[in-house]
Short mmCIF file of C-alpha atoms in Angstrom, two decimals:
data_model
loop_
_atom_site.label_atom_id
_atom_site.label_comp_id
_atom_site.label_asym_id
_atom_site.label_seq_id
_atom_site.Cartn_x
_atom_site.Cartn_y
_atom_site.Cartn_z
CA UNK A 1 8.87 -50.51 -10.47
CA UNK A 2 8.73 -53.87 -12.18
CA UNK A 3 9.10 -56.85 -9.87
CA UNK A 4 11.07 -59.72 -11.38
CA UNK A 5 8.92 -62.83 -11.78
CA UNK A 6 11.26 -64.78 -9.51
CA UNK A 7 10.44 -62.37 -6.66
CA UNK A 8 6.66 -62.58 -7.07
CA UNK A 9 6.43 -66.09 -5.66
CA UNK A 10 8.12 -64.95 -2.46
CA UNK A 11 5.70 -62.00 -2.19
CA UNK A 12 2.78 -64.32 -1.48
CA UNK A 13 2.15 -65.12 2.18
CA UNK A 14 1.33 -68.82 2.54
CA UNK A 15 -0.71 -68.08 5.69
CA UNK A 16 -3.08 -65.66 3.93
CA UNK A 17 -5.61 -66.35 1.15
CA UNK A 18 -3.59 -66.70 -2.05
CA UNK A 19 -6.43 -65.58 -4.33
CA UNK A 20 -6.85 -62.25 -2.54
CA UNK A 21 -3.10 -61.65 -2.64
CA UNK A 22 -2.95 -62.42 -6.36
CA UNK A 23 -5.85 -60.05 -7.07
CA UNK A 24 -4.19 -57.28 -5.04
CA UNK A 25 -0.85 -57.82 -6.79
CA UNK A 26 -2.32 -57.82 -10.30
CA UNK A 27 -4.50 -54.80 -9.45
CA UNK A 28 -1.44 -52.89 -8.22
CA UNK A 29 0.53 -53.83 -11.34
CA UNK A 30 -2.30 -52.52 -13.54
CA UNK A 31 -2.91 -49.33 -11.54
CA UNK A 32 0.79 -48.44 -11.41
CA UNK A 33 1.20 -49.05 -15.13
CA UNK A 34 3.54 -52.03 -14.88
CA UNK A 35 0.88 -53.87 -16.89
CA UNK A 36 -0.06 -51.30 -19.51
CA UNK A 37 -3.44 -50.81 -21.22
CA UNK A 38 -3.93 -53.34 -24.00
CA UNK A 39 -1.44 -55.86 -22.61
CA UNK A 40 -2.50 -59.46 -23.19
CA UNK A 41 -2.37 -61.46 -19.96
CA UNK A 42 -1.63 -65.16 -20.12
CA UNK A 43 -3.14 -67.36 -17.40
CA UNK A 44 -0.23 -69.75 -17.70
CA UNK A 45 2.47 -67.06 -17.59
CA UNK A 46 0.95 -65.42 -14.52
CA UNK A 47 0.47 -68.80 -12.85
CA UNK A 48 4.15 -69.57 -13.51
CA UNK A 49 5.28 -66.12 -12.30
CA UNK A 50 3.48 -66.54 -8.99
CA UNK A 51 4.07 -70.27 -8.60
CA UNK A 52 0.34 -71.04 -8.72
CA UNK A 53 -2.06 -73.18 -10.69
CA UNK A 54 -4.21 -71.52 -13.35
CA UNK A 55 -7.42 -71.68 -11.26
CA UNK A 56 -6.62 -68.75 -8.90
CA UNK A 57 -5.44 -66.76 -11.93
CA UNK A 58 -8.76 -67.40 -13.69
CA UNK A 59 -10.63 -66.29 -10.57
CA UNK A 60 -8.46 -63.17 -10.31
CA UNK A 61 -9.23 -62.29 -13.93
CA UNK A 62 -12.97 -62.58 -13.23
CA UNK A 63 -12.68 -60.28 -10.20
CA UNK A 64 -10.52 -57.74 -12.05
CA UNK A 65 -12.97 -57.80 -14.97
CA UNK A 66 -15.68 -56.83 -12.48
CA UNK A 67 -13.52 -53.86 -11.49
CA UNK A 68 -13.14 -52.95 -15.18
CA UNK A 69 -9.37 -53.40 -15.05
CA UNK A 70 -9.20 -56.38 -17.42
CA UNK A 71 -11.39 -57.60 -20.24
CA UNK A 72 -11.86 -61.33 -20.72
CA UNK A 73 -12.51 -62.08 -24.39
CA UNK A 74 -13.63 -65.69 -24.88
CA UNK A 75 -11.38 -67.63 -27.24
CA UNK A 76 -9.08 -64.58 -27.56
CA UNK A 77 -7.57 -63.93 -24.15
CA UNK A 78 -7.56 -61.52 -21.26
CA UNK A 79 -6.35 -57.96 -21.77
CA UNK A 80 -5.64 -55.00 -19.51
CA UNK A 81 -8.46 -52.54 -20.17
CA UNK A 82 -7.69 -49.26 -21.80
CA UNK A 83 -8.24 -46.31 -19.50
CA UNK A 84 -11.84 -45.16 -19.76
CA UNK A 85 -12.12 -41.35 -19.67
CA UNK A 86 -15.63 -41.64 -18.25
CA UNK A 87 -14.41 -43.79 -15.35
CA UNK A 88 -11.60 -41.33 -14.70
CA UNK A 89 -14.04 -38.41 -14.61
CA UNK A 90 -16.38 -40.21 -12.20
CA UNK A 91 -13.38 -41.08 -10.01
CA UNK A 92 -12.22 -37.47 -10.02
CA UNK A 93 -15.69 -36.16 -9.21
CA UNK A 94 -16.25 -38.51 -6.27
CA UNK A 95 -12.74 -38.07 -4.88
CA UNK A 96 -12.96 -34.30 -5.13
CA UNK A 97 -16.32 -34.23 -3.31
CA UNK A 98 -15.16 -36.53 -0.51
CA UNK A 99 -11.80 -34.84 -0.09
CA UNK A 100 -13.40 -31.39 0.10
CA UNK A 101 -15.32 -32.57 3.16
CA UNK A 102 -12.25 -34.32 4.56
CA UNK A 103 -10.28 -31.09 4.24
CA UNK A 104 -13.07 -29.07 5.88
CA UNK A 105 -13.23 -31.51 8.80
CA UNK A 106 -9.44 -31.71 9.16
CA UNK A 107 -9.27 -27.92 9.37
CA UNK A 108 -11.49 -28.01 12.45
CA UNK A 109 -10.58 -31.38 14.02
CA UNK A 110 -6.86 -31.93 13.44
CA UNK A 111 -4.67 -31.48 16.49
CA UNK A 112 -1.19 -29.93 16.47
CA UNK A 113 0.51 -33.32 16.12
CA UNK A 114 -1.58 -34.19 13.05
CA UNK A 115 -0.85 -30.81 11.45
CA UNK A 116 2.88 -31.25 12.09
CA UNK A 117 2.76 -34.74 10.54
CA UNK A 118 0.94 -33.42 7.46
CA UNK A 119 3.53 -30.64 7.07
CA UNK A 120 6.33 -33.22 7.37
CA UNK A 121 4.66 -35.34 4.69
CA UNK A 122 4.32 -32.38 2.30
CA UNK A 123 8.05 -31.68 2.69
CA UNK A 124 8.77 -35.36 2.01
CA UNK A 125 6.58 -35.25 -1.11
CA UNK A 126 8.53 -32.27 -2.42
CA UNK A 127 11.84 -34.11 -1.90
CA UNK A 128 10.53 -37.29 -3.51
CA UNK A 129 9.05 -35.40 -6.47
CA UNK A 130 12.45 -33.85 -7.16
CA UNK A 131 14.12 -37.26 -6.84
CA UNK A 132 11.60 -38.80 -9.22
CA UNK A 133 10.90 -41.87 -7.05
CA UNK A 134 8.39 -42.63 -4.34
CA UNK A 135 6.15 -39.61 -4.82
CA UNK A 136 2.95 -41.54 -5.52
CA UNK A 137 3.22 -43.64 -2.35
CA UNK A 138 3.97 -40.51 -0.31
CA UNK A 139 0.98 -38.72 -1.83
CA UNK A 140 -1.30 -41.66 -0.94
CA UNK A 141 0.01 -41.59 2.63
CA UNK A 142 -0.61 -37.83 2.86
CA UNK A 143 -4.24 -38.13 1.77
CA UNK A 144 -4.85 -41.10 4.08
CA UNK A 145 -3.28 -39.18 6.99
CA UNK A 146 -5.44 -36.15 6.16
CA UNK A 147 -8.57 -38.35 6.29
CA UNK A 148 -7.42 -39.78 9.63
CA UNK A 149 -6.84 -36.27 10.99
CA UNK A 150 -10.42 -35.43 9.96
CA UNK A 151 -11.72 -38.52 11.73
CA UNK A 152 -12.77 -40.02 8.39
CA UNK A 153 -10.28 -42.82 7.71
CA UNK A 154 -13.21 -44.97 6.61
CA UNK A 155 -14.10 -42.48 3.88
CA UNK A 156 -10.59 -42.79 2.44
CA UNK A 157 -10.89 -46.58 2.52
CA UNK A 158 -14.19 -46.37 0.62
CA UNK A 159 -12.54 -44.22 -2.06
CA UNK A 160 -9.89 -46.82 -2.94
CA UNK A 161 -11.91 -48.87 -5.45
CA UNK A 162 -13.46 -45.73 -6.91
CA UNK A 163 -10.24 -43.82 -7.45
CA UNK A 164 -8.17 -46.63 -8.97
CA UNK A 165 -9.13 -45.61 -12.52
CA UNK A 166 -7.92 -42.07 -11.85
CA UNK A 167 -4.80 -43.50 -10.20
CA UNK A 168 -3.96 -45.32 -13.44
CA UNK A 169 -3.77 -41.95 -15.19
CA UNK A 170 -1.82 -40.41 -12.31
CA UNK A 171 0.81 -43.16 -12.47
CA UNK A 172 1.14 -42.93 -16.25
CA UNK A 173 1.55 -39.15 -16.22
CA UNK A 174 3.40 -38.57 -12.93
CA UNK A 175 6.88 -38.52 -14.42
CA UNK A 176 5.82 -36.05 -17.10
CA UNK A 177 4.32 -33.45 -14.76
CA UNK A 178 6.35 -30.51 -13.46
CA UNK A 179 7.01 -30.47 -9.69
CA UNK A 180 4.36 -27.83 -8.91
CA UNK A 181 1.68 -30.03 -10.52
CA UNK A 182 2.73 -33.17 -8.59
CA UNK A 183 2.70 -31.86 -5.02
CA UNK A 184 -0.69 -31.24 -3.42
#
């Protein structure tokens, strides 16, 4: 969902570090595909959209370049990186390994309330997948809840920066996949 520029300024919390919020917002826009691969990013336009000076935007670009989400080309501009198949494969490999252990632990540690919550979330995912909206957020919640049920919420938190490259592909292809391929 694209957020109108006029609403971005109000998304920033004046009591929290602005730079961190800007980085998180731009990262989310890249991962969800709102800012597509190859898009040229203008420091001035983003500064205007968020009601900021160019300095925090410059700093955000440097941080996002370190995460391999943007490429800063001197004298040419900053661009959203194309999706790197190698990064996606590494993300998939690590996530699969960690989630296999999470699933194994959840099978032996989850109590009845956790199992009921996971079942409720799967049903919600099926409804959202049919509706075509909200599935990705529900899927994230399901996997986080599964990690919590396994007593490994920290492992899920550690996966976030690793899996964002795979998440870019998931967001770009989600609408094209049939229902049985979208629901875990």
